[in-house]
PDB file of C-alpha atoms in Angstrom:
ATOM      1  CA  UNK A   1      24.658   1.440 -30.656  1.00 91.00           C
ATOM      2  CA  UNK A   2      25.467   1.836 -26.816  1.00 95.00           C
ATOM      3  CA  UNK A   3      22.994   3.441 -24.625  1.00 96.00           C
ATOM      4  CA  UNK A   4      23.224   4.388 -21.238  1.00 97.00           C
ATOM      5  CA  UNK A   5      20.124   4.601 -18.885  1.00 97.00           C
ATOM      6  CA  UNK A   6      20.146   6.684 -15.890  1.00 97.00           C
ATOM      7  CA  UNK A   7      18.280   5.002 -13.199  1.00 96.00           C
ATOM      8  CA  UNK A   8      16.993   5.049  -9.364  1.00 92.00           C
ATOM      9  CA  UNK A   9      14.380   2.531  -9.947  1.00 92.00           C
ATOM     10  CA  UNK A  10      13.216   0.603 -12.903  1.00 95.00           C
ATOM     11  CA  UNK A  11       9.579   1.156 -13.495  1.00 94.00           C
ATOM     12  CA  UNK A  12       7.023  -0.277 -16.295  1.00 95.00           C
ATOM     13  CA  UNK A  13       7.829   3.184 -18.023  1.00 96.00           C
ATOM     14  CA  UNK A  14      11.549   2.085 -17.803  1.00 97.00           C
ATOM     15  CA  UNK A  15      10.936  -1.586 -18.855  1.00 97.00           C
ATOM     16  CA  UNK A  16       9.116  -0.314 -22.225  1.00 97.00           C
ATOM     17  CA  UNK A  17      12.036   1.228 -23.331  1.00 97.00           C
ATOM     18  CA  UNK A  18      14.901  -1.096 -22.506  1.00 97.00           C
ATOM     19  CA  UNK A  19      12.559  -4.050 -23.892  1.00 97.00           C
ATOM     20  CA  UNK A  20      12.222  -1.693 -27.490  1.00 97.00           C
ATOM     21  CA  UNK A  21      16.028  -0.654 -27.441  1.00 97.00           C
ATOM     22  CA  UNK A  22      17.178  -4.464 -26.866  1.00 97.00           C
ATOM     23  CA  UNK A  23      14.854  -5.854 -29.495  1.00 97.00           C
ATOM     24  CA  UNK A  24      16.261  -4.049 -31.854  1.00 96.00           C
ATOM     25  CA  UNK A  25      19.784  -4.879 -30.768  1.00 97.00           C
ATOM     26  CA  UNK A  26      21.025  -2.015 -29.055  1.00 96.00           C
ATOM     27  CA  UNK A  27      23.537  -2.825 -26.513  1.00 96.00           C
ATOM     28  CA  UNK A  28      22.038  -1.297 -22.910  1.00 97.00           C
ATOM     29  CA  UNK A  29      24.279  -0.358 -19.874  1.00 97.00           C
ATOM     30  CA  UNK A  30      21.538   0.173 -16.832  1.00 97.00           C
ATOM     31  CA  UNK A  31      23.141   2.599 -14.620  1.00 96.00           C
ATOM     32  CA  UNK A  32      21.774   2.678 -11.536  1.00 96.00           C
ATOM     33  CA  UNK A  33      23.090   6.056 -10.074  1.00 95.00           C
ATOM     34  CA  UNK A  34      22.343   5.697  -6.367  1.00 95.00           C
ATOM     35  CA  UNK A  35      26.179   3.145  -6.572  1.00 95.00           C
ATOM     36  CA  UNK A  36      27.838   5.874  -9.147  1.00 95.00           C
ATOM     37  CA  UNK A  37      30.508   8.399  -8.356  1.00 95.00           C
ATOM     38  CA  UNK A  38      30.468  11.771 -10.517  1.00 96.00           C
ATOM     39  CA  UNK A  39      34.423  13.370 -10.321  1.00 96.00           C
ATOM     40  CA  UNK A  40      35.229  16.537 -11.705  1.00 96.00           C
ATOM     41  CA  UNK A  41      36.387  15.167 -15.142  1.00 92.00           C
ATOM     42  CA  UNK A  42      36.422  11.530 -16.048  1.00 93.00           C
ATOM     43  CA  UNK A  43      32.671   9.736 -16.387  1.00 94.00           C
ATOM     44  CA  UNK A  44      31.929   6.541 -13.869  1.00 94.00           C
ATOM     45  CA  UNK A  45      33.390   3.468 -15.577  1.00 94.00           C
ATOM     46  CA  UNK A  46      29.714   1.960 -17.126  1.00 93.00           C
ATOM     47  CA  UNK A  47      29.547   5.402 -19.175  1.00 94.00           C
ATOM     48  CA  UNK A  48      33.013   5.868 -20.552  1.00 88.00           C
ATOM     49  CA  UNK A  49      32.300   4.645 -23.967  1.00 92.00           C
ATOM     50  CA  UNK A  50      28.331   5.037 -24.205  1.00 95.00           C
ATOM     51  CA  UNK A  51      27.280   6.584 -27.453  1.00 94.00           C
ATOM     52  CA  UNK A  52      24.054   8.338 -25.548  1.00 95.00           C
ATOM     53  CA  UNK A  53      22.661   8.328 -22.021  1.00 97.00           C
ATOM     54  CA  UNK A  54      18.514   8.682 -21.660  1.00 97.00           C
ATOM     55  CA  UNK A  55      18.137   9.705 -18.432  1.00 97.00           C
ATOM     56  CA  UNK A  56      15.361   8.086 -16.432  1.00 97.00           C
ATOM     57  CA  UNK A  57      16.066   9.255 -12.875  1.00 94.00           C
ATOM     58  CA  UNK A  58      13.309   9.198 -10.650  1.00 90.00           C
ATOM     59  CA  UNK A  59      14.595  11.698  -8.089  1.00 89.00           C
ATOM     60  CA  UNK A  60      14.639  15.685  -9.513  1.00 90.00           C
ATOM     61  CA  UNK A  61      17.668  16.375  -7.645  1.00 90.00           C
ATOM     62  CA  UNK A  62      19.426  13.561  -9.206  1.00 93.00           C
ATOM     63  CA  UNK A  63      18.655  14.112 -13.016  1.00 94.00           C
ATOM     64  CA  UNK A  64      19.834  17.729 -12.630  1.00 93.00           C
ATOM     65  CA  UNK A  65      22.997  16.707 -10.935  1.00 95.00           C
ATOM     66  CA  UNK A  66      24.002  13.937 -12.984  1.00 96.00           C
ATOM     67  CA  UNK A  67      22.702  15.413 -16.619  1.00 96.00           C
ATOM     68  CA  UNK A  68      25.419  18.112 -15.719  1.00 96.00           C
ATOM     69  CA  UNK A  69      27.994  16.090 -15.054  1.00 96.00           C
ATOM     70  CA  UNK A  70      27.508  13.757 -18.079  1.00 96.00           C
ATOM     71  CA  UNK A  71      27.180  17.403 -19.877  1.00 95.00           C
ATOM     72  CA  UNK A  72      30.581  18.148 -18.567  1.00 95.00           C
ATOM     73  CA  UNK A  73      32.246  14.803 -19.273  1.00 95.00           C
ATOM     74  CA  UNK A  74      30.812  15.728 -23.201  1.00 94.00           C
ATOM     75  CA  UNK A  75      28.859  12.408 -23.305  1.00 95.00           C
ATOM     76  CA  UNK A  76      25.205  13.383 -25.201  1.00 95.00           C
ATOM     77  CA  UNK A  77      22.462  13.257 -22.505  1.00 96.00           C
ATOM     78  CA  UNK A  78      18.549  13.099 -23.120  1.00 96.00           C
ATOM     79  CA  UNK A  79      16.999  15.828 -21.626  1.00 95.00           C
ATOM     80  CA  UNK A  80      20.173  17.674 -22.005  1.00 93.00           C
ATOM     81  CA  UNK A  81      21.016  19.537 -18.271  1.00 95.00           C
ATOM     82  CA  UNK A  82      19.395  23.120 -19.569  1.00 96.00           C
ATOM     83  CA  UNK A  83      16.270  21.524 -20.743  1.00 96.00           C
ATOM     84  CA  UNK A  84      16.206  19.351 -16.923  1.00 94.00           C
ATOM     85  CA  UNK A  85      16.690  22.583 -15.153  1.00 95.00           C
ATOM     86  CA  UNK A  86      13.940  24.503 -16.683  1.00 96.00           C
ATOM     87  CA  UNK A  87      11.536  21.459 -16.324  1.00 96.00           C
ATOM     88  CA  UNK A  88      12.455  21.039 -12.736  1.00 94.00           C
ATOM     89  CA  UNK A  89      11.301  24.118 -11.312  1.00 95.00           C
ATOM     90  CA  UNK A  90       7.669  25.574 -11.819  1.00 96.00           C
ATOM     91  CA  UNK A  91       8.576  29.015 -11.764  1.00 97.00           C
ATOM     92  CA  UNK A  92      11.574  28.495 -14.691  1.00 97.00           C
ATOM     93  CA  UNK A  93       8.922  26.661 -16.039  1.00 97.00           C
ATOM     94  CA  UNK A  94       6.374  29.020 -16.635  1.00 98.00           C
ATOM     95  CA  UNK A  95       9.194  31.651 -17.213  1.00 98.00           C
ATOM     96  CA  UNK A  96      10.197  30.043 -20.257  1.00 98.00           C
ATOM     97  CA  UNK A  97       6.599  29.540 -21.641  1.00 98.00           C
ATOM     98  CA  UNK A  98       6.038  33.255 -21.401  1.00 98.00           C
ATOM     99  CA  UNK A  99       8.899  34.787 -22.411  1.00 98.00           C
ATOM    100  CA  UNK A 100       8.176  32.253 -25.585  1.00 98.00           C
ATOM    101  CA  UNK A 101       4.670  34.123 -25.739  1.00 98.00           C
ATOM    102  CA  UNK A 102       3.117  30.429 -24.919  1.00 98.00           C
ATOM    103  CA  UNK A 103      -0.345  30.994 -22.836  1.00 98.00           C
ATOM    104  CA  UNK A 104      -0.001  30.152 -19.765  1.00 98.00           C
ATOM    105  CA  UNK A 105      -1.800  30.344 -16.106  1.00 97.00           C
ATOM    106  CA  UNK A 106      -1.338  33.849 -14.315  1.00 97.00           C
ATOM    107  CA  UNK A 107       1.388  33.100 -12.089  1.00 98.00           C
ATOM    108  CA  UNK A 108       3.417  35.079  -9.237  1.00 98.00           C
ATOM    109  CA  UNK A 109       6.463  34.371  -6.568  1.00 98.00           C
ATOM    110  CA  UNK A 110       6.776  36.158  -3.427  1.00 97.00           C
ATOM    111  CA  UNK A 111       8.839  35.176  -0.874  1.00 96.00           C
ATOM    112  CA  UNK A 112       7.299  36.110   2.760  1.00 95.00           C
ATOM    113  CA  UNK A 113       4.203  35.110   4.127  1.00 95.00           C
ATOM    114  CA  UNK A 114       2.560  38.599   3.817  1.00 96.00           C
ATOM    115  CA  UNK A 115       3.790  39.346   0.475  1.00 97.00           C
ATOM    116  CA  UNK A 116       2.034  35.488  -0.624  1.00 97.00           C
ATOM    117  CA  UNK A 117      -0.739  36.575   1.339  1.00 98.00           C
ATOM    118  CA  UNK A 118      -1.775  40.002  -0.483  1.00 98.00           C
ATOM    119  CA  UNK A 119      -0.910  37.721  -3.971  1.00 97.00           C
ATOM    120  CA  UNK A 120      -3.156  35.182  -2.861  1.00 98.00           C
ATOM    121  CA  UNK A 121      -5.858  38.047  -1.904  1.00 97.00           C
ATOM    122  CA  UNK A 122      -5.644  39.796  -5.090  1.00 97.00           C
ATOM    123  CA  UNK A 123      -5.816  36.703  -7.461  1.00 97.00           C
ATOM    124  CA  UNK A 124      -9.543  36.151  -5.457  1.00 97.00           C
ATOM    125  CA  UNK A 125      -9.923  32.421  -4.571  1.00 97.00           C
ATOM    126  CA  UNK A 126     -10.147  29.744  -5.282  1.00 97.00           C
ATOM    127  CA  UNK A 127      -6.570  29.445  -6.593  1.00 97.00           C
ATOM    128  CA  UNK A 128      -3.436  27.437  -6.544  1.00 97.00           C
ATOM    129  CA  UNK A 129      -0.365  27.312  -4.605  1.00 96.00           C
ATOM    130  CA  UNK A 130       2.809  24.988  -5.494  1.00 94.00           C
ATOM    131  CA  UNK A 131       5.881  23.949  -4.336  1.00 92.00           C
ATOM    132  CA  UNK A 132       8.441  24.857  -7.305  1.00 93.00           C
ATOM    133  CA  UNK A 133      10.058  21.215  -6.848  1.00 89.00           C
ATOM    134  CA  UNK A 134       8.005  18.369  -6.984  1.00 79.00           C
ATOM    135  CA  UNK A 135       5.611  16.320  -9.054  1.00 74.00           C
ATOM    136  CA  UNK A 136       2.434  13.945  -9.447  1.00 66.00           C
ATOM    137  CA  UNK A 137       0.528  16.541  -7.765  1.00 71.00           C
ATOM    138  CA  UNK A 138       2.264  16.362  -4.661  1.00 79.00           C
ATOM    139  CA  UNK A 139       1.854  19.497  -1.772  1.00 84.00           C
ATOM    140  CA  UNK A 140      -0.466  21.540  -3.981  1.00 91.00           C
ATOM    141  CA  UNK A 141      -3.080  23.292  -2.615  1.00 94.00           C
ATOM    142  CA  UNK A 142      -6.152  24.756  -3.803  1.00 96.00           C
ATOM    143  CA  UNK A 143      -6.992  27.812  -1.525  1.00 97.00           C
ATOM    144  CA  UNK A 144     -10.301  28.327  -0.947  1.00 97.00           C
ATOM    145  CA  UNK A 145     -10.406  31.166   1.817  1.00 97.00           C
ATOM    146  CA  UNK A 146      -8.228  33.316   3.439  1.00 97.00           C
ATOM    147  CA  UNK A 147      -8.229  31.421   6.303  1.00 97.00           C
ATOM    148  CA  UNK A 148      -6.939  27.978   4.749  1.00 97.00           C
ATOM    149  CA  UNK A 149      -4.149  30.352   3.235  1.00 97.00           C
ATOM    150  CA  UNK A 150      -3.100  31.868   6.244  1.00 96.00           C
ATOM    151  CA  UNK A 151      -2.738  27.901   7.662  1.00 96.00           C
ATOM    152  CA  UNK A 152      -1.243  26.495   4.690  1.00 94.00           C
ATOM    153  CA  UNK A 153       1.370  29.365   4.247  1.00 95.00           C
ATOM    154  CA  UNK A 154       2.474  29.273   7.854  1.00 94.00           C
ATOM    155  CA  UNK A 155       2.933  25.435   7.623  1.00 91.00           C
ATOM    156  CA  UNK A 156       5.187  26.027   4.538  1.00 90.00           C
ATOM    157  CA  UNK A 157       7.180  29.146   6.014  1.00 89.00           C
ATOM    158  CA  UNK A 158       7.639  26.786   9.289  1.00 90.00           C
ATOM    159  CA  UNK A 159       7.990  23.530   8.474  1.00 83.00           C
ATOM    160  CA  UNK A 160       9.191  23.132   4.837  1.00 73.00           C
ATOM    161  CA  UNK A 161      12.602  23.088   3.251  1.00 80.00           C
ATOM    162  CA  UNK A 162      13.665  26.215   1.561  1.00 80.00           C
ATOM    163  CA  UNK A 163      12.437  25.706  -1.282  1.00 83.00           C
ATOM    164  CA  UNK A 164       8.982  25.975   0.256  1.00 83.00           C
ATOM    165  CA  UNK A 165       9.587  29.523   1.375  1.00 88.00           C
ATOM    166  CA  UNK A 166       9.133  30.626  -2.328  1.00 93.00           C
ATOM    167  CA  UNK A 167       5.327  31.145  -3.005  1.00 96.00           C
ATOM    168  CA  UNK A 168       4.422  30.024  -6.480  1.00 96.00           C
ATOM    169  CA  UNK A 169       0.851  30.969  -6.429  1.00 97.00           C
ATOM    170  CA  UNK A 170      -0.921  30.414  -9.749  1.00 97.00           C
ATOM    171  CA  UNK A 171      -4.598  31.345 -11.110  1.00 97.00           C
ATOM    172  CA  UNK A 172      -7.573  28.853 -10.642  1.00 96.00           C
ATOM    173  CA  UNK A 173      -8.184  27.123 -14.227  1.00 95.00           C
ATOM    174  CA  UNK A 174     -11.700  26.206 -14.497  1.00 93.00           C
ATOM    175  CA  UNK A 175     -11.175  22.732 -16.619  1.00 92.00           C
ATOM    176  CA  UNK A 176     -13.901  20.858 -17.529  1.00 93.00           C
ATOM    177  CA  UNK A 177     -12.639  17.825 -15.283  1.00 93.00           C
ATOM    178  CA  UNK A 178      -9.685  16.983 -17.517  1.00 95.00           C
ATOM    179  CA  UNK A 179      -6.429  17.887 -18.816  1.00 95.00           C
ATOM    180  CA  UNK A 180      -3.964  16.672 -21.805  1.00 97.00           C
ATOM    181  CA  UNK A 181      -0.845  15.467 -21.347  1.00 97.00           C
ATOM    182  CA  UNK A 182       1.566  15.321 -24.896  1.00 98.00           C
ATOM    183  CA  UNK A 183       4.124  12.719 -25.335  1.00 98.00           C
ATOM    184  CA  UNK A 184       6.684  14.972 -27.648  1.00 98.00           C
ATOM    185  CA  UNK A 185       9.553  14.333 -29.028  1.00 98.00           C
ATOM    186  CA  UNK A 186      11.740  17.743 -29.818  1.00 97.00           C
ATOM    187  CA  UNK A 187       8.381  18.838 -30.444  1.00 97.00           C
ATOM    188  CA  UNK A 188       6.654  16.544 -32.128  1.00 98.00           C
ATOM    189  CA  UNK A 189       3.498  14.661 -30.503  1.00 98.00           C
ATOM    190  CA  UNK A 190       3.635  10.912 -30.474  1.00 98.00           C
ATOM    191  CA  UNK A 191       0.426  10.813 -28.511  1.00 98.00           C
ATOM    192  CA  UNK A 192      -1.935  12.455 -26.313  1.00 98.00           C
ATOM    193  CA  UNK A 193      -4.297  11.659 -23.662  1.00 97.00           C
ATOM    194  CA  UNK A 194      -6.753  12.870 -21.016  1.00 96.00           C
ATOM    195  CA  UNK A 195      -7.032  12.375 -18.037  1.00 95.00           C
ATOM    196  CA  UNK A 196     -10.269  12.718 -16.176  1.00 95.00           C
ATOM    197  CA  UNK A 197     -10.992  13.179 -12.467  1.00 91.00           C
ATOM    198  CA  UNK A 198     -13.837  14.667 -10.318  1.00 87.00           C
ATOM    199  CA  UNK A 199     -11.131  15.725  -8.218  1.00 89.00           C
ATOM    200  CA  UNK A 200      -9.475  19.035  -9.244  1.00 87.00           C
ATOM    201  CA  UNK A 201      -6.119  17.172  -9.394  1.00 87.00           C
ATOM    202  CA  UNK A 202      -6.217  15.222 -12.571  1.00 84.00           C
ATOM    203  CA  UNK A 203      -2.523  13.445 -12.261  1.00 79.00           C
ATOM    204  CA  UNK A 204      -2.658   9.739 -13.732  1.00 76.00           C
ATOM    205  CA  UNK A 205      -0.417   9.013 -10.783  1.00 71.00           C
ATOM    206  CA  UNK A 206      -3.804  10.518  -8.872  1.00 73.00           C
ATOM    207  CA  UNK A 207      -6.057   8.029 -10.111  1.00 79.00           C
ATOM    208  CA  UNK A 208      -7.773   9.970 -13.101  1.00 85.00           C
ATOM    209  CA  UNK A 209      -9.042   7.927 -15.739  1.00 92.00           C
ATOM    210  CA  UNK A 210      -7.013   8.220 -18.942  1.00 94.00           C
ATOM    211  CA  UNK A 211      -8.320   7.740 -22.824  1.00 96.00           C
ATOM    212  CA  UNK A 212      -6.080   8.838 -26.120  1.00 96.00           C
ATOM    213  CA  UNK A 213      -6.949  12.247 -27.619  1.00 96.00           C
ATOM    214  CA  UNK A 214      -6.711  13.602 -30.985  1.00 96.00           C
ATOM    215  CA  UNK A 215      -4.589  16.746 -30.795  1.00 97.00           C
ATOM    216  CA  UNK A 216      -5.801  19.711 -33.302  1.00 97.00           C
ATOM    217  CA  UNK A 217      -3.844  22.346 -34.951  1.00 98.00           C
ATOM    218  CA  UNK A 218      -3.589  24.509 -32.291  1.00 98.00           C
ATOM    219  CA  UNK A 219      -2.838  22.150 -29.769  1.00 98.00           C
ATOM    220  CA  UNK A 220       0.081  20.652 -31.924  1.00 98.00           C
ATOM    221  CA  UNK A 221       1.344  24.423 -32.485  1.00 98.00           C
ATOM    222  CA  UNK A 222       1.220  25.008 -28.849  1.00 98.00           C
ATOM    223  CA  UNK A 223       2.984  21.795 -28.043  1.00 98.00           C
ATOM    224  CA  UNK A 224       5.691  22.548 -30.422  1.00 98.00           C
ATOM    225  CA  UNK A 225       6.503  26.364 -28.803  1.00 98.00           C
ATOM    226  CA  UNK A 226       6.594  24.955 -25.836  1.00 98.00           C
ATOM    227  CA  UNK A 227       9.084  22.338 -26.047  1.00 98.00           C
ATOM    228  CA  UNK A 228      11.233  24.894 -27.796  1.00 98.00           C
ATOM    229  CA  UNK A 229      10.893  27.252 -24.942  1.00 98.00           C
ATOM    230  CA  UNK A 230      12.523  24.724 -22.443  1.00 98.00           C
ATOM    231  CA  UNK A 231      15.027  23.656 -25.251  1.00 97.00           C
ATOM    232  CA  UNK A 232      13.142  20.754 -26.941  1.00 97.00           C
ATOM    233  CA  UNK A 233      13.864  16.733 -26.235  1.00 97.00           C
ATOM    234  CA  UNK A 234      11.510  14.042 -24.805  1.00 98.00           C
ATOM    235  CA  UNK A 235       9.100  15.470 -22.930  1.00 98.00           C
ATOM    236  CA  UNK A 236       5.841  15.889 -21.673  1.00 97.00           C
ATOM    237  CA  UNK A 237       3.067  18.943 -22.026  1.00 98.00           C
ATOM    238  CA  UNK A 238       0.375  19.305 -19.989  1.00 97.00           C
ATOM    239  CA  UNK A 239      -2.304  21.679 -21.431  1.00 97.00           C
ATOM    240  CA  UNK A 240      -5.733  22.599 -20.292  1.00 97.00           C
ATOM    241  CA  UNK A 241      -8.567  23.573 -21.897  1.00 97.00           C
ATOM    242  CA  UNK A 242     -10.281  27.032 -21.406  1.00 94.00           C
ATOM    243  CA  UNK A 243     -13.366  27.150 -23.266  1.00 88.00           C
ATOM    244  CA  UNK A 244     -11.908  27.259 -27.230  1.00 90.00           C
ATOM    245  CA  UNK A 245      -8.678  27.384 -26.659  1.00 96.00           C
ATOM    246  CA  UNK A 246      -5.691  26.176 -24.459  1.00 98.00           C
ATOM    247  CA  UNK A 247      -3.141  27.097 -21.874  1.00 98.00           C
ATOM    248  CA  UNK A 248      -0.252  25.241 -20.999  1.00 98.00           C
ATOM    249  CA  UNK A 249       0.442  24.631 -17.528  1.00 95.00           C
ATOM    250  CA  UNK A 250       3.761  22.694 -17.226  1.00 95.00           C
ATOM    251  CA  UNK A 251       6.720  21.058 -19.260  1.00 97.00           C
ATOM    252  CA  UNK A 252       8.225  17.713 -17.621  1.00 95.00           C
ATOM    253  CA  UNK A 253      11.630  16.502 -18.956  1.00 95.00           C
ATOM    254  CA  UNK A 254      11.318  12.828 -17.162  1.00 93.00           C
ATOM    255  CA  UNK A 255       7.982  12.086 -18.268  1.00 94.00           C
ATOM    256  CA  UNK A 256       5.880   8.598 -18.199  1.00 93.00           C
ATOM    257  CA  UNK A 257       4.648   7.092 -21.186  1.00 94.00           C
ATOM    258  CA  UNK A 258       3.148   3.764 -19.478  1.00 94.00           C
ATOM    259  CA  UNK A 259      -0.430   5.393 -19.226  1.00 93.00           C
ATOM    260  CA  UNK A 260      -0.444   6.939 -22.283  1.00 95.00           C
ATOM    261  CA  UNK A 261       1.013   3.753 -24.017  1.00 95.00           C
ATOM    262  CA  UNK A 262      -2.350   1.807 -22.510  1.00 93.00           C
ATOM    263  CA  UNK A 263      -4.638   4.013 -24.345  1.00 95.00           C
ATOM    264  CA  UNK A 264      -2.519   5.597 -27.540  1.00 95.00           C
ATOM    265  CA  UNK A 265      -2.923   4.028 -31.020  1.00 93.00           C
ATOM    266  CA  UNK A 266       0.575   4.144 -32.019  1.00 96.00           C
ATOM    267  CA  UNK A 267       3.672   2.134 -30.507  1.00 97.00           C
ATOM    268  CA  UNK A 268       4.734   4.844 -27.960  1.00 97.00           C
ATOM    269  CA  UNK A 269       8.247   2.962 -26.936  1.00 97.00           C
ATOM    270  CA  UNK A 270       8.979   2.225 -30.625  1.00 97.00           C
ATOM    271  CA  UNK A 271       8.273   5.998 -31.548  1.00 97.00           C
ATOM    272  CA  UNK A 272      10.710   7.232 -28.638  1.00 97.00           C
ATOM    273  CA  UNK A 273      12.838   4.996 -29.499  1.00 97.00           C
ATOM    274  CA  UNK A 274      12.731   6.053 -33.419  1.00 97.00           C
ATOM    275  CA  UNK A 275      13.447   9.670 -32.390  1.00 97.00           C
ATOM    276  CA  UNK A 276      15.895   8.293 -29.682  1.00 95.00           C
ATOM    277  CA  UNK A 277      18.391   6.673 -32.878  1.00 95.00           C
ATOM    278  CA  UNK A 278      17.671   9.616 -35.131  1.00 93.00           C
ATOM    279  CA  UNK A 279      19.156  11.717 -32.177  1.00 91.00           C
ATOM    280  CA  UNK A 280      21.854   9.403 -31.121  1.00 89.00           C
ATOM    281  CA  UNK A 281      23.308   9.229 -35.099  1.00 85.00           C
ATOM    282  CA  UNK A 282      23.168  13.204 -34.935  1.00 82.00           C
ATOM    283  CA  UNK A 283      24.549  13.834 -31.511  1.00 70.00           C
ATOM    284  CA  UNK A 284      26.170  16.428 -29.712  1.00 66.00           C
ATOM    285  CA  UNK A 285      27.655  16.485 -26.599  1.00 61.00           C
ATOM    286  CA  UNK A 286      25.269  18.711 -24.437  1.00 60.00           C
ATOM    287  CA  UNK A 287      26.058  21.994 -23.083  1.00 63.00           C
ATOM    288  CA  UNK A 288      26.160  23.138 -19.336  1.00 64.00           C
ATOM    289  CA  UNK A 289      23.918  25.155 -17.928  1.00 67.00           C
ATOM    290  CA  UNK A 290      25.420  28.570 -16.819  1.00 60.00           C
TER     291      UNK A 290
END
């Protein structure tokens, strides 16, 4: 089989998979997309006859872009563009998981200053503000007065690209110092972990301490709704936990797998890479997102 890989940087997350897909004698075409041109309807050269493309770009704004292109060139793409475009943006995001009746954090947009400000007021602090673009914890803010809101949404309204001047403000979530992240594949969970921080951010990429976790029913039910809601692939689900139960905070449609491959018991690569032939055998070029 011929597999494309999307690229902007090869990481150890990378180098796990094209280590399993070559070991078992796939034929790999690295595509490193910051040299590629994308016309308006024949592929880049390296992709013309590639039965699959995973894409692993690092940059948001890439994936999106190029998944739809590949989309509209009718070459099969993991995450398909629909499922990248929901992932990419918090606010889609959580969108999808509640109009899929998936619990999720109390969340609201608003789009000036004083609108964020009377959102921010009524939620009661602490709570959380985003960016709807970006990941590994970066630019989010837990507000803790209404003076450290007034200074952190001026600096946003001011300074930040546009994307900044829409206020994704989002309910404190009283973890207890942890929350799960799900490797799933269309739904399925090939592992879970922890990860553990004192800090209130508890992003691997952060520093939190990671160990494997045993998923129960529920969290396996809610894993599976909510990789349906953003249109199902290889992907990752964070969840918290709220006393006996769970909420799930975000989908991600690039996700790592190197941390959670240190602590899992199973063969995380091989088991993408199970799910990644299954789909290859079956696929279908992916549709563009309207």
């Amino acid at each position: 089989m011929k597999i494309g890989v999307l690229y902007s940087r090869i990481r150890q997350d990378e180098k796990l998979l094209l280590g399993e897909l070559r070991e078992r004698g796939h034929e790999v075409v690295k595509v490193d997309v910051r040299d590629q041109r994308f016309g308006l309807s024949e592929p880049p050269a390296a992709l013309a006859d590639v039965d699959i493309v995973v894409d692993r770009c690092l940059a948001t704004s890439r994936s999106r872009y190029a998944t739809q292109f590949l989309a509209a060139y009718g070459i099969p793409v993991i995450n398909d563009p629909a499922t990248a475009d929901i992932c990419a943006d918090k606010a889609k995001n959580s969108l999808a998981l509640a109009g899929a009746g998936v619990p999720t954090p109390r969340t609201e947009v608003a789009f000036t200053k004083e609108s964020a400000m009377e959102c921010i007021e009524e939620f009661g602090y602490p709570c959380v503000l985003k960016p709807v673009i970006g990941s590994w914890g970066r630019l989010m803010a837990k507000i803790d007065s209404r003076s450290a809101a007034e200074a952190i949404l001026e600096h946003k309204a001011t300074l930040g690209h546009y994307e900044h001047k829409v206020f994704y403000i989002q309910e404190f979530v009283e973890k207890p110092g942890r929350d799960i992240r799900v490797l799933a594949t269309d739904g399925e969970p090939v592992a879970a972990m922890v990860r553990s921080s004192d800090h209130w951010l508890t992003n691997a990429a952060k520093g939190a301490e990671t160990e494997c976790f045993e998923l129960d029913d529920e969290a396996r039910d809610l894993v599976a709704r909510a990789s349906e809601a953003v249109g199902g692939g290889l992907l990752g689900v964070d969840l918290m936990e709220t006393g006996d139960s769970y909420t799930v905070h975000e989908v991600n449609h690039t996700v790592e797998f190197k941390a959670l491959d240190g602590v899992a018991d199973v063969d995380v690569p091989g088991k993408v890479v199970d799910w990644l032939e299954t789909r290859a055998k079956s696929a279908e070029p992916a549709e563009v997102p309207a």
